[in-house]
XYZ file of C-alpha atoms in Angstrom:
787
model
C 108.087 83.763 46.001
C 108.945 86.237 43.208
C 108.093 89.852 42.585
C 109.047 92.431 39.995
C 110.847 95.731 40.345
C 110.587 97.965 37.266
C 113.932 99.417 36.231
C 112.978 101.708 33.332
C 112.389 101.256 29.604
C 114.371 99.388 26.975
C 117.203 101.920 27.132
C 118.089 100.648 30.622
C 121.868 100.110 30.917
C 122.694 97.183 33.202
C 126.290 98.381 33.657
C 125.173 101.043 36.125
C 123.966 98.383 38.577
C 126.275 97.648 41.491
C 127.386 94.039 41.042
C 127.081 93.289 44.742
C 123.398 94.280 44.485
C 122.834 91.002 42.602
C 123.258 89.156 45.905
C 122.698 90.936 49.202
C 123.067 89.440 52.665
C 120.689 91.162 55.076
C 123.093 91.887 57.924
C 124.616 95.002 59.442
C 127.969 96.417 58.288
C 129.856 94.889 61.208
C 128.565 91.403 60.388
C 129.336 91.672 56.659
C 132.849 92.871 57.530
C 133.334 89.798 59.745
C 132.111 87.517 56.929
C 134.514 89.139 54.465
C 137.440 88.967 56.933
C 136.799 85.274 57.605
C 136.531 84.596 53.859
C 139.968 86.091 53.227
C 141.617 83.688 55.675
C 139.788 80.428 54.932
C 142.069 77.510 54.081
C 140.764 74.029 53.162
C 143.650 71.568 53.672
C 141.815 68.262 53.164
C 142.480 65.721 50.397
C 140.184 67.089 47.722
C 139.859 67.211 43.908
C 138.406 70.550 42.714
C 137.368 71.007 39.064
C 136.303 74.440 37.797
C 133.768 74.480 34.934
C 134.127 77.950 33.446
C 131.474 79.429 31.127
C 133.219 80.970 28.099
C 130.154 81.634 25.936
C 129.142 84.836 24.163
C 126.322 85.426 26.672
C 129.012 85.892 29.321
C 131.194 88.152 27.205
C 134.920 88.715 27.514
C 134.672 91.177 30.420
C 132.618 88.859 32.627
C 134.842 85.948 31.576
C 137.851 87.825 32.979
C 135.901 88.382 36.203
C 135.171 84.642 36.312
C 138.898 83.938 36.008
C 139.624 86.418 38.774
C 137.035 84.730 40.979
C 138.504 81.268 40.325
C 141.972 82.585 41.118
C 140.757 84.221 44.339
C 138.967 81.025 45.346
C 142.271 79.174 45.008
C 143.540 81.315 47.911
C 141.092 79.415 50.141
C 142.483 76.041 48.968
C 145.712 74.492 50.265
C 146.903 73.334 46.829
C 149.417 70.494 47.155
C 149.860 67.056 45.508
C 148.713 65.315 48.708
C 145.943 67.748 49.595
C 143.901 69.920 47.216
C 144.327 69.478 43.454
C 142.753 71.852 40.941
C 141.779 71.467 37.272
C 139.765 73.649 34.869
C 137.460 73.117 31.871
C 136.168 76.017 29.755
C 132.886 75.378 27.974
C 130.779 77.158 25.380
C 129.595 75.297 22.253
C 131.934 72.462 23.250
C 133.927 71.766 26.416
C 137.690 72.326 26.350
C 140.097 70.984 28.979
C 142.390 73.885 29.945
C 144.445 71.840 32.411
C 143.880 68.565 34.334
C 144.107 68.210 38.086
C 147.614 66.736 38.073
C 149.272 69.427 35.911
C 149.956 72.187 38.436
C 150.650 71.265 42.032
C 151.275 74.636 43.706
C 148.900 77.531 44.272
C 151.087 79.978 42.348
C 151.303 77.704 39.288
C 147.517 77.215 39.213
C 146.810 80.959 39.514
C 149.318 81.824 36.780
C 147.765 79.216 34.468
C 144.240 80.532 35.109
C 145.453 84.017 34.241
C 146.637 82.782 30.809
C 143.297 81.231 29.784
C 141.842 82.849 26.631
C 138.152 83.551 26.054
C 136.710 81.190 23.409
C 133.129 82.325 22.805
C 130.241 80.306 21.422
C 126.835 79.131 22.605
C 126.100 78.138 26.226
C 126.012 74.328 26.190
C 126.176 73.603 29.920
C 124.504 70.212 29.514
C 127.127 69.091 26.977
C 129.903 70.117 29.396
C 128.318 68.040 32.187
C 128.056 65.029 29.849
C 131.752 65.444 29.074
C 132.484 65.122 32.801
C 130.218 62.082 33.007
C 132.241 60.416 30.219
C 135.750 61.546 31.175
C 135.449 61.951 34.943
C 137.741 64.433 36.679
C 140.775 64.632 34.300
C 143.951 63.935 36.275
C 141.936 63.210 39.419
C 142.404 60.460 41.971
C 139.525 58.204 40.814
C 136.992 59.016 43.531
C 139.451 57.972 46.251
C 139.082 61.523 47.555
C 136.008 63.801 47.594
C 135.289 65.517 44.274
C 134.014 69.094 44.049
C 132.726 70.667 40.833
C 132.489 74.490 40.789
C 130.402 75.763 37.849
C 130.839 79.485 37.088
C 128.104 80.561 34.649
C 125.269 82.990 34.003
C 122.856 80.026 34.072
C 121.485 80.710 30.577
C 122.101 77.365 28.943
C 120.749 76.675 25.452
C 120.050 73.045 26.232
C 118.613 71.000 29.054
C 120.774 70.736 32.169
C 118.522 68.957 34.658
C 119.290 65.332 33.689
C 123.104 65.570 33.315
C 123.292 67.675 36.511
C 121.373 65.027 38.423
C 123.620 62.257 37.034
C 126.786 64.134 38.085
C 125.433 64.566 41.612
C 124.424 60.878 41.710
C 128.126 60.070 41.384
C 128.669 61.760 44.775
C 130.226 64.850 43.222
C 129.557 67.998 45.290
C 128.408 70.669 42.831
C 128.660 74.398 43.560
C 127.000 76.840 41.118
C 128.433 80.351 41.069
C 126.553 83.103 39.228
C 128.326 85.674 37.083
C 127.032 88.840 35.392
C 123.192 88.794 35.777
C 122.650 85.088 36.406
C 119.473 83.039 35.984
C 119.297 81.657 39.511
C 116.649 79.011 38.726
C 119.094 77.120 36.491
C 121.935 77.514 38.977
C 119.712 75.955 41.656
C 119.081 73.034 39.279
C 122.818 72.555 38.787
C 123.836 72.822 42.456
C 123.829 70.127 45.124
C 121.274 70.110 47.910
C 120.596 72.135 49.976
C 120.924 74.740 47.223
C 121.141 77.616 49.725
C 124.565 76.276 50.729
C 125.807 75.523 47.206
C 124.879 78.625 45.176
C 127.014 81.802 45.305
C 127.730 84.984 43.368
C 131.165 85.656 41.849
C 130.896 89.423 42.376
C 132.171 89.046 45.951
C 135.034 86.520 46.023
C 135.583 86.759 49.791
C 131.911 86.082 50.500
C 131.808 83.157 48.054
C 135.015 81.666 49.507
C 133.452 81.920 52.960
C 130.253 80.220 51.746
C 132.098 77.398 50.001
C 134.310 76.789 53.029
C 131.303 76.922 55.375
C 129.565 74.212 53.335
C 132.620 71.954 53.204
C 133.481 72.400 56.899
C 132.834 69.272 58.906
C 132.302 66.988 55.892
C 135.505 67.577 53.905
C 137.602 70.466 55.223
C 138.934 70.633 58.760
C 136.776 72.188 61.470
C 136.569 75.943 61.839
C 138.932 77.863 64.086
C 138.057 78.037 67.798
C 135.233 80.476 68.415
C 134.125 80.490 64.760
C 130.691 79.218 63.804
C 128.502 78.829 60.730
C 125.492 81.148 60.805
C 122.399 81.456 58.611
C 121.512 84.931 57.315
C 118.560 86.072 55.181
C 119.760 87.085 51.740
C 118.326 88.042 48.384
C 119.465 87.209 44.856
C 118.391 89.118 41.745
C 118.086 88.242 38.054
C 117.879 90.814 35.272
C 115.149 89.811 32.799
C 113.421 91.395 29.795
C 109.606 91.266 29.972
C 106.814 92.456 27.676
C 104.482 95.120 29.086
C 101.290 96.692 27.735
C 102.037 100.325 26.905
C 98.373 101.216 26.116
C 95.787 101.203 23.367
C 96.396 103.468 20.413
C 94.481 104.264 17.195
C 95.357 101.967 14.328
C 93.868 101.310 10.901
C 92.530 97.974 9.842
C 91.315 96.752 6.506
C 87.637 96.057 5.808
C 85.678 93.700 3.561
C 84.820 96.562 1.325
C 87.391 97.270 -1.397
C 89.605 100.356 -1.029
C 88.341 101.005 2.481
C 90.006 101.040 5.935
C 88.598 101.657 9.373
C 90.049 103.159 12.524
C 90.303 100.991 15.626
C 92.067 100.819 19.061
C 95.013 98.433 19.058
C 97.169 97.322 22.021
C 100.829 98.390 21.917
C 103.585 96.661 23.937
C 107.070 97.614 25.046
C 109.956 95.662 26.572
C 111.146 96.309 30.117
C 114.363 95.315 31.919
C 113.432 94.183 35.417
C 115.160 92.646 38.407
C 113.454 89.518 39.654
C 114.343 89.032 43.309
C 114.639 85.641 44.964
C 114.563 85.601 48.789
C 116.895 82.933 50.174
C 119.228 82.149 53.038
C 123.026 82.291 53.025
C 125.223 80.232 55.336
C 128.483 81.909 56.300
C 131.267 81.341 58.814
C 131.614 84.159 61.347
C 134.563 84.419 63.706
C 134.812 86.596 66.815
C 136.258 90.010 66.116
C 139.601 90.292 67.937
C 138.679 93.900 68.732
C 135.477 92.914 70.583
C 137.467 92.587 73.820
C 138.797 96.174 73.395
C 142.463 95.214 73.803
C 143.841 98.691 73.043
C 144.391 100.875 76.105
C 144.727 104.628 76.658
C 142.395 105.633 73.822
C 144.029 103.393 71.193
C 141.971 102.305 68.177
C 141.801 98.573 67.436
C 142.151 97.602 63.755
C 141.215 93.932 63.029
C 143.470 92.030 60.627
C 141.568 88.792 60.200
C 141.046 85.808 62.456
C 142.498 86.514 65.887
C 144.831 89.252 64.623
C 144.709 92.997 65.185
C 146.902 96.011 65.726
C 146.410 99.133 67.809
C 146.633 102.680 66.473
C 147.976 104.450 69.538
C 147.608 108.119 70.489
C 150.709 110.233 70.481
C 152.782 109.461 73.570
C 151.676 105.808 73.718
C 152.858 102.644 72.041
C 155.216 101.197 74.635
C 153.747 97.798 73.697
C 151.171 96.448 71.232
C 148.286 97.552 73.481
C 149.287 101.253 73.644
C 151.054 101.225 76.986
C 152.734 104.568 77.781
C 156.011 105.097 75.965
C 158.861 105.413 78.440
C 160.974 107.295 75.937
C 162.058 110.436 77.782
C 165.237 109.176 79.401
C 167.028 112.482 79.724
C 167.717 113.957 83.153
C 166.096 117.408 83.547
C 164.165 119.487 86.057
C 160.967 120.389 84.227
C 158.389 123.060 85.093
C 155.222 123.589 83.054
C 153.965 127.188 83.144
C 150.264 127.013 82.212
C 148.174 130.015 81.140
C 144.991 130.069 83.273
C 143.725 133.509 82.226
C 140.249 134.396 80.962
C 141.540 134.662 77.373
C 142.395 130.940 77.372
C 138.849 130.026 78.545
C 137.885 127.052 80.671
C 137.833 124.790 77.613
C 141.395 125.732 76.711
C 142.609 125.217 80.296
C 141.040 121.743 80.419
C 142.744 120.968 77.102
C 146.100 121.935 78.616
C 145.456 119.625 81.578
C 144.665 116.750 79.198
C 147.820 117.558 77.229
C 149.945 117.504 80.408
C 148.490 114.159 81.490
C 148.971 112.510 78.115
C 152.518 113.835 77.807
C 153.577 112.796 81.303
C 151.899 109.377 81.080
C 153.842 108.794 77.909
C 157.268 109.786 79.219
C 157.347 109.071 82.966
C 158.324 105.620 84.181
C 158.860 104.344 87.703
C 162.538 105.236 87.540
C 162.163 108.417 85.505
C 165.200 110.701 85.927
C 162.937 113.717 85.428
C 161.614 116.015 88.191
C 158.339 117.674 87.165
C 156.378 120.631 88.506
C 153.408 122.716 87.328
C 152.793 126.457 87.738
C 149.740 128.371 86.542
C 149.275 132.081 86.022
C 146.852 134.866 85.205
C 147.257 138.209 87.064
C 149.275 136.291 89.632
C 151.438 133.143 89.675
C 151.015 129.968 91.736
C 153.061 126.769 91.864
C 150.556 124.124 93.041
C 152.935 121.276 92.089
C 156.547 121.879 93.109
C 159.350 120.496 90.929
C 160.249 117.052 92.265
C 157.230 116.885 94.599
C 155.944 113.666 92.956
C 158.148 110.718 92.061
C 155.462 108.554 90.471
C 153.106 109.250 87.590
C 149.904 108.285 89.444
C 150.184 110.857 92.225
C 151.270 113.489 89.710
C 148.155 112.791 87.584
C 145.925 113.242 90.639
C 147.519 116.595 91.400
C 147.031 117.750 87.803
C 143.366 116.699 87.983
C 143.003 118.939 91.061
C 144.169 122.094 89.210
C 141.398 124.724 88.914
C 140.768 127.351 86.265
C 141.144 130.857 87.718
C 140.510 133.434 84.943
C 141.899 136.979 85.101
C 144.454 138.868 83.023
C 147.332 137.432 80.975
C 150.601 138.629 82.548
C 153.066 136.247 80.912
C 156.087 138.516 81.541
C 155.446 138.617 85.331
C 154.949 134.818 85.340
C 158.302 134.201 83.594
C 160.155 136.413 86.062
C 158.442 134.716 89.028
C 159.313 131.136 87.943
C 162.886 132.236 87.188
C 163.176 133.306 90.867
C 161.018 130.707 92.618
C 160.140 127.912 90.185
C 163.062 125.635 91.063
C 163.605 126.651 94.697
C 162.829 123.102 95.874
C 165.515 121.502 93.688
C 169.097 120.830 94.871
C 170.585 123.544 92.651
C 168.890 126.143 94.851
C 169.888 124.400 98.062
C 173.627 125.074 97.788
C 174.166 121.661 96.178
C 175.806 122.141 92.801
C 174.726 119.862 89.981
C 174.557 120.043 86.198
C 170.911 119.029 85.724
C 169.330 121.363 83.140
C 166.265 123.339 84.220
C 163.519 123.616 81.602
C 160.386 125.790 81.586
C 157.626 124.854 79.117
C 155.204 127.751 78.586
C 151.672 126.684 77.521
C 149.693 129.709 76.338
C 147.138 130.645 73.710
C 146.631 134.335 74.476
C 148.713 137.452 73.922
C 150.469 138.780 76.999
C 149.216 142.032 78.494
C 152.713 142.914 79.724
C 156.126 142.857 77.986
C 157.736 139.424 77.755
C 161.134 140.029 76.095
C 162.957 141.424 79.150
C 161.464 138.883 81.573
C 162.339 136.025 79.214
C 165.924 137.256 78.878
C 166.135 137.431 82.692
C 165.040 133.786 82.867
C 167.497 132.663 80.185
C 170.335 134.524 81.894
C 169.615 132.400 84.993
C 170.348 129.311 82.846
C 166.724 128.370 82.357
C 165.936 126.699 79.060
C 162.617 128.076 77.736
C 160.286 126.214 75.388
C 157.118 127.910 74.109
C 154.007 125.959 73.058
C 151.035 127.823 71.553
C 148.752 128.232 68.569
C 150.145 129.518 65.294
C 149.084 133.167 65.842
C 151.286 133.156 68.981
C 154.467 132.349 67.015
C 156.055 135.820 67.163
C 155.541 136.230 70.916
C 156.777 132.700 71.634
C 159.972 133.415 69.676
C 160.437 136.492 71.867
C 160.108 134.261 74.935
C 162.407 131.451 73.812
C 164.875 133.557 71.836
C 165.093 130.742 69.280
C 162.608 129.473 66.704
C 163.926 125.966 67.331
C 162.542 126.094 70.872
C 159.095 127.251 69.709
C 156.296 124.739 69.072
C 153.094 125.901 67.400
C 149.934 123.963 66.569
C 147.306 124.667 63.919
C 144.165 123.534 65.775
C 143.285 122.126 69.224
C 143.719 118.476 68.171
C 147.073 119.277 66.584
C 148.350 120.253 70.048
C 148.439 116.559 70.991
C 150.321 115.737 67.771
C 153.169 117.925 69.042
C 154.014 115.638 71.974
C 156.950 113.899 70.186
C 158.369 117.282 69.194
C 158.158 118.493 72.796
C 159.935 115.335 73.934
C 162.790 116.056 71.524
C 163.049 119.697 72.565
C 163.272 118.836 76.256
C 165.920 116.164 75.788
C 167.977 118.277 73.373
C 168.978 120.318 76.458
C 170.511 117.255 78.077
C 171.952 115.811 74.885
C 172.624 118.554 72.348
C 174.767 116.451 69.965
C 174.363 116.717 66.195
C 174.879 114.140 63.461
C 178.499 114.740 62.590
C 179.196 111.039 63.178
C 175.988 109.594 61.692
C 176.097 107.904 58.277
C 173.544 109.498 55.953
C 172.744 109.791 52.227
C 171.095 113.212 51.859
C 169.560 114.731 48.709
C 168.296 118.307 48.449
C 165.650 118.921 45.745
C 165.392 122.636 45.003
C 162.594 124.409 43.124
C 164.197 126.613 40.454
C 161.019 127.332 38.484
C 159.565 130.672 37.429
C 157.099 130.497 40.315
C 160.028 130.928 42.733
C 161.809 133.711 40.861
C 165.515 134.548 40.861
C 165.580 136.528 44.119
C 163.837 133.818 46.119
C 165.947 131.141 44.436
C 169.031 132.782 45.938
C 167.435 132.426 49.400
C 166.876 128.696 48.727
C 170.450 128.259 47.513
C 171.838 130.017 50.584
C 169.698 127.766 52.803
C 171.024 124.589 51.155
C 174.598 125.857 51.426
C 174.247 126.750 55.087
C 172.504 123.432 55.879
C 175.271 121.383 54.227
C 177.835 123.010 56.511
C 176.215 121.183 59.451
C 177.212 117.788 58.013
C 180.564 116.083 57.664
C 180.658 115.340 53.935
C 182.827 112.357 53.024
C 182.498 108.734 51.884
C 182.093 107.305 55.413
C 179.712 109.795 57.040
C 177.385 112.052 55.004
C 177.033 112.006 51.236
C 175.078 114.899 49.714
C 173.375 115.213 46.321
C 171.626 118.242 44.831
C 168.788 118.244 42.282
C 167.181 121.379 40.833
C 164.053 121.493 38.707
C 162.292 123.899 36.396
C 160.754 122.564 33.208
C 162.941 119.487 33.810
C 164.858 118.035 36.735
C 168.674 118.049 36.715
C 171.245 116.433 39.002
C 173.718 119.194 39.907
C 175.917 116.640 41.681
C 175.359 113.040 42.752
C 175.861 111.463 46.171
C 179.340 110.209 45.310
C 180.547 113.350 43.484
C 182.127 115.283 46.366
C 184.101 114.008 49.350
C 184.598 117.273 51.260
C 182.483 120.140 52.542
C 184.501 122.776 50.692
C 184.021 121.110 47.287
C 180.272 120.645 47.819
C 179.768 124.243 49.047
C 181.694 125.606 46.080
C 179.471 123.626 43.696
C 176.311 124.919 45.412
C 177.506 128.507 44.839
C 177.505 127.849 41.081
C 173.934 126.438 40.857
C 172.000 128.374 38.155
C 168.394 129.538 38.186
C 166.342 127.652 35.569
C 162.878 129.207 35.284
C 160.034 127.508 33.445
C 157.149 125.550 34.901
C 158.049 123.172 37.728
C 156.782 119.711 38.623
C 157.765 118.469 42.079
C 156.468 115.008 41.138
C 158.861 114.742 38.176
C 161.717 115.906 40.381
C 160.986 113.250 43.026
C 160.757 110.561 40.331
C 164.154 111.742 39.080
C 165.558 111.331 42.601
C 164.077 107.827 42.843
C 165.436 106.611 39.508
C 168.644 108.595 39.078
C 169.941 109.708 42.498
C 169.109 107.261 45.306
C 170.586 104.249 43.490
C 173.688 102.136 44.086
C 174.900 103.086 40.605
C 174.922 106.760 41.615
C 176.643 106.238 44.962
C 173.821 105.396 47.383
C 175.067 103.130 50.176
C 173.069 100.115 51.399
C 172.643 100.091 55.154
C 172.670 103.899 55.394
C 169.627 106.065 56.151
C 168.421 108.118 53.199
C 166.632 111.483 53.343
C 165.252 113.725 50.606
C 164.560 117.394 51.451
C 162.168 119.015 48.963
C 162.364 122.836 48.967
C 159.472 124.250 46.970
C 157.184 127.217 46.453
C 154.264 124.793 46.427
C 153.693 124.922 42.675
C 153.450 121.686 40.718
C 152.700 119.618 43.831
C 149.601 117.945 42.380
C 151.545 114.977 40.994
C 154.071 114.665 43.840
C 152.152 112.425 46.277
C 152.664 109.145 44.365
C 156.459 109.466 43.802
C 156.886 110.635 47.420
C 155.066 107.509 48.602
C 157.254 105.415 46.283
C 160.374 106.869 47.909
C 159.004 106.169 51.409
C 158.111 102.601 50.392
C 161.770 102.116 49.490
C 162.981 103.333 52.869
C 163.753 106.912 51.780
C 162.343 109.627 54.031
C 160.867 112.742 52.387
C 160.909 116.122 54.179
C 158.798 118.822 52.519
C 159.755 122.451 53.143
C 157.169 124.755 51.532
C 157.386 128.517 51.318
C 154.187 130.416 50.643
C 150.446 129.824 50.689
C 149.591 126.252 49.637
C 146.733 123.896 50.523
C 147.815 121.899 53.589
C 145.991 118.755 52.451
C 148.096 118.582 49.292
C 151.292 119.067 51.289
C 150.378 116.359 53.805
C 149.821 113.822 51.026
C 153.361 114.491 49.799
C 155.017 114.619 53.240
C 153.064 111.624 54.532
C 152.908 113.053 58.061
C 152.833 116.475 59.773
C 156.164 115.525 61.374
C 157.847 115.752 57.955
C 156.226 118.977 56.791
C 157.620 122.461 57.448
C 155.447 125.338 56.181
C 157.195 128.730 56.115
C 155.476 132.027 55.320
C 158.368 133.775 53.504
C 161.771 132.990 51.990
C 163.461 135.405 54.397
C 162.293 133.229 57.312
C 164.075 130.129 55.970
C 167.159 130.902 58.055
C 165.177 130.642 61.283
C 164.069 127.109 60.489
C 167.480 125.727 59.576
C 168.340 124.352 63.032
C 164.943 122.689 63.294
C 165.222 120.988 59.882
C 168.828 119.880 60.398
C 167.936 118.439 63.791
C 165.036 116.446 62.328
C 167.315 115.073 59.609
C 169.871 114.083 62.245
C 167.239 112.233 64.252
C 166.244 110.217 61.198
C 169.903 109.337 60.626
C 169.777 107.373 63.899
C 166.724 105.214 62.987
C 167.073 101.493 62.184
C 167.839 100.658 58.556
C 166.404 97.997 56.247
C 169.421 96.871 54.237
C 167.224 95.926 51.258
C 165.449 99.301 50.994
C 166.086 100.763 48.546
C 167.110 97.626 46.663
C 170.940 97.579 46.419
C 170.864 94.843 43.752
C 171.165 95.975 40.146
C 169.638 94.507 36.983
C 166.484 93.091 38.599
C 168.494 91.313 41.293
C 166.564 90.275 44.397
C 167.851 91.463 47.784
C 167.664 88.830 50.542
C 168.212 89.881 54.156
C 170.446 87.974 56.534
C 171.592 88.626 60.103
C 173.468 91.929 59.850
C 173.960 91.453 56.119
C 172.225 90.911 52.805
C 172.910 89.135 49.548
C 171.782 89.659 45.945
C 170.168 86.848 43.991
C 171.117 87.469 40.346
C 169.681 86.157 37.065
C 171.999 86.462 34.064
C 174.315 88.709 36.074
C 176.939 88.168 38.752
C 178.903 90.070 41.385
C 177.965 91.232 44.891
C 175.315 93.570 43.428
C 174.589 91.790 40.095
C 176.718 94.391 38.354
C 178.527 92.135 35.823
C 176.785 90.351 32.947
C 177.388 86.610 32.601
C 178.835 86.340 29.076
C 177.680 83.628 26.676
C 179.871 80.556 26.796
C 180.703 81.053 30.448
C 180.246 78.025 32.616
C 176.905 78.013 34.388
C 177.001 79.819 37.688
C 174.599 79.886 40.560
C 172.675 83.144 40.569
C 172.719 83.113 44.371
C 175.785 84.311 46.225
C 177.233 81.750 48.676
C 177.014 82.572 52.382
C 180.569 83.925 52.502
C 179.638 86.528 49.880
C 177.112 88.275 52.127
C 177.593 92.036 52.063
C 178.126 93.516 55.508
C 176.337 96.790 56.162
C 179.169 99.106 57.190
C 179.752 102.178 55.011
C 183.438 101.373 54.489
C 182.676 97.824 53.401
C 180.154 99.058 50.856
C 182.290 101.885 49.515
C 183.828 99.968 46.549
C 180.410 99.093 45.162
C 179.333 102.698 44.728
C 181.485 102.689 41.570
C 179.776 99.634 40.061
C 179.364 99.583 36.246
C 176.201 101.358 35.218
C 174.445 98.756 33.069
C 170.873 99.715 33.833
C 168.933 102.778 34.699
C 167.247 101.352 37.763
C 168.251 98.970 40.493
């Protein structure tokens, strides 16, 4: 059955058509995703000879020919290419057939794909029949003489200039399985003539390589390839294939002049006029595809985690904040500090019932994530409005389940917002049930976490000071417009946590965990090895006065680190119209020398590009040649006004990909979306309203840097090997595989006339990942710009 769909007049441009519209499987999005996922993981491991017959004629054109090559290369991913299993050869045909490579030339998948990539477009007429006769005469070049099944995959637009029916039938009579794959706008009738029976299972479209690989594998399963994976099955789906054709159409009858029998006379008449139309002819069919059960169908992710399928039987869970203790989003038991903890929850009318319920959900998610069976933490909950109540005493519950039930039972009360009275009350009575108030002396810190989203109707400064004087550690959590009042409560910006919107509250759970445990373990990173680079905006957008604030911030921050070869190395980059390295990681070995150099940093002016500055850090700062140490955590702190951030996302991602963390500290009014693309996560973004406020954020930023200095390190990121050397990980060590160079980091060129040497270091040359052991290599000869 065929029908026509008019697509416009002769000016119709076929390029605007979506290529996957040429073949459409009528199935929902979930089913097509399963088909594509299965197609990406198909592997035929049988003994099989596969010969590609690639159309290289002018009707295909060079662009579609490149797509044909890409399809053939992608299809090779579904074949287990090996001398004893699948062998692959390729013939390109146009006016005449040309053998590109026989089946016994390349015996690994990588070799075959590289050879396909090098094939050049030949051009010519489309002589498909002549190419089939060539195969009838020569057989499968380099094949195994029909001792194994033979598969011919023809990739063409099906617009042959000669007859194909007889040679196609003769090829199939020799028990060759023929697949016909359409490219560009194929003529499906000819492809059906070329393909083996049933044609529905042997005709595909090259526009979707994953779908075609699935279809080919589905057809070969059972007869040639091994059976499908457990739970997978071949299903039939209605589908539709389209062909773009040019047809003649009557445009109407118009006046024309015709001659007459009388001399010098013409007569008017109505004549038919025609025009050419480009139309899609649609062919209903059926497509047979392998479908495997979605690993996420069983909903393996717990606690609100999102399941992301990764192919056959594989998945991973995106876990909410506070979860991820295992692959299924079990609660994280990460809060191992010993504290007495009291949550003071605003239950006033200003918070509203919705806000109060959000606080309850926040408490439950936080406590589920941090409380284990043997948690050293005693927890209580107080709520306030005009008055204060402590429905859950500190230490009343020793297990998370009973605590969750008590939190569920909390009721919204409404009333005024008397935060000052509430702070004074919990300072006197909030921890009365704990041993410290029962004449038993201990050193367990007592922490109050204030959850509020409404301005207090009474003074808070004096009550908060009273609480702090009684050795209570106060942490304030609220929306951004509450920042000033929360700082009054806590007395320290570092102990203030603000969120931008209701959902962002839950993103602050890790930060709250750190704040609580910093009471019990207040250590810094004086003993942590770290390579730290500050990137400072010195452009005209900042201005000289604000630049001095940035310089003072960098100077003050550096004083928190122990600068020497074995602990912290610091580099400084400034940028205006260009980026400059003020000093490299290995320039200074003492705090005093580094601080003195910072005092001399000049203001540049000019337009600033943060992207160019980050690229400069990647190529000219965080390298072994410039003192970077393998096996040491690396952090870049970008201090910027927010100008020139448009091109910074890609280089920031490049740094992260190489194991270098990027903190973004922005002063001023900048689009948050742009900043997040550069920072990569809200956890690594600090947005400050004015340069004068930088000093209040110093402790917070230094603490975050110190935490990152304790994370595990990939010894091969960034690559410590110079001159295109390849870093290979070992247990607690790495080695560099060199080509044309030698030395632990490929730093010395192998001179001509030298005896041949193995480019791979022997096992005893592995580089151990201690800073002292790596110190000599930071002075390696600088032969190349990049690693």
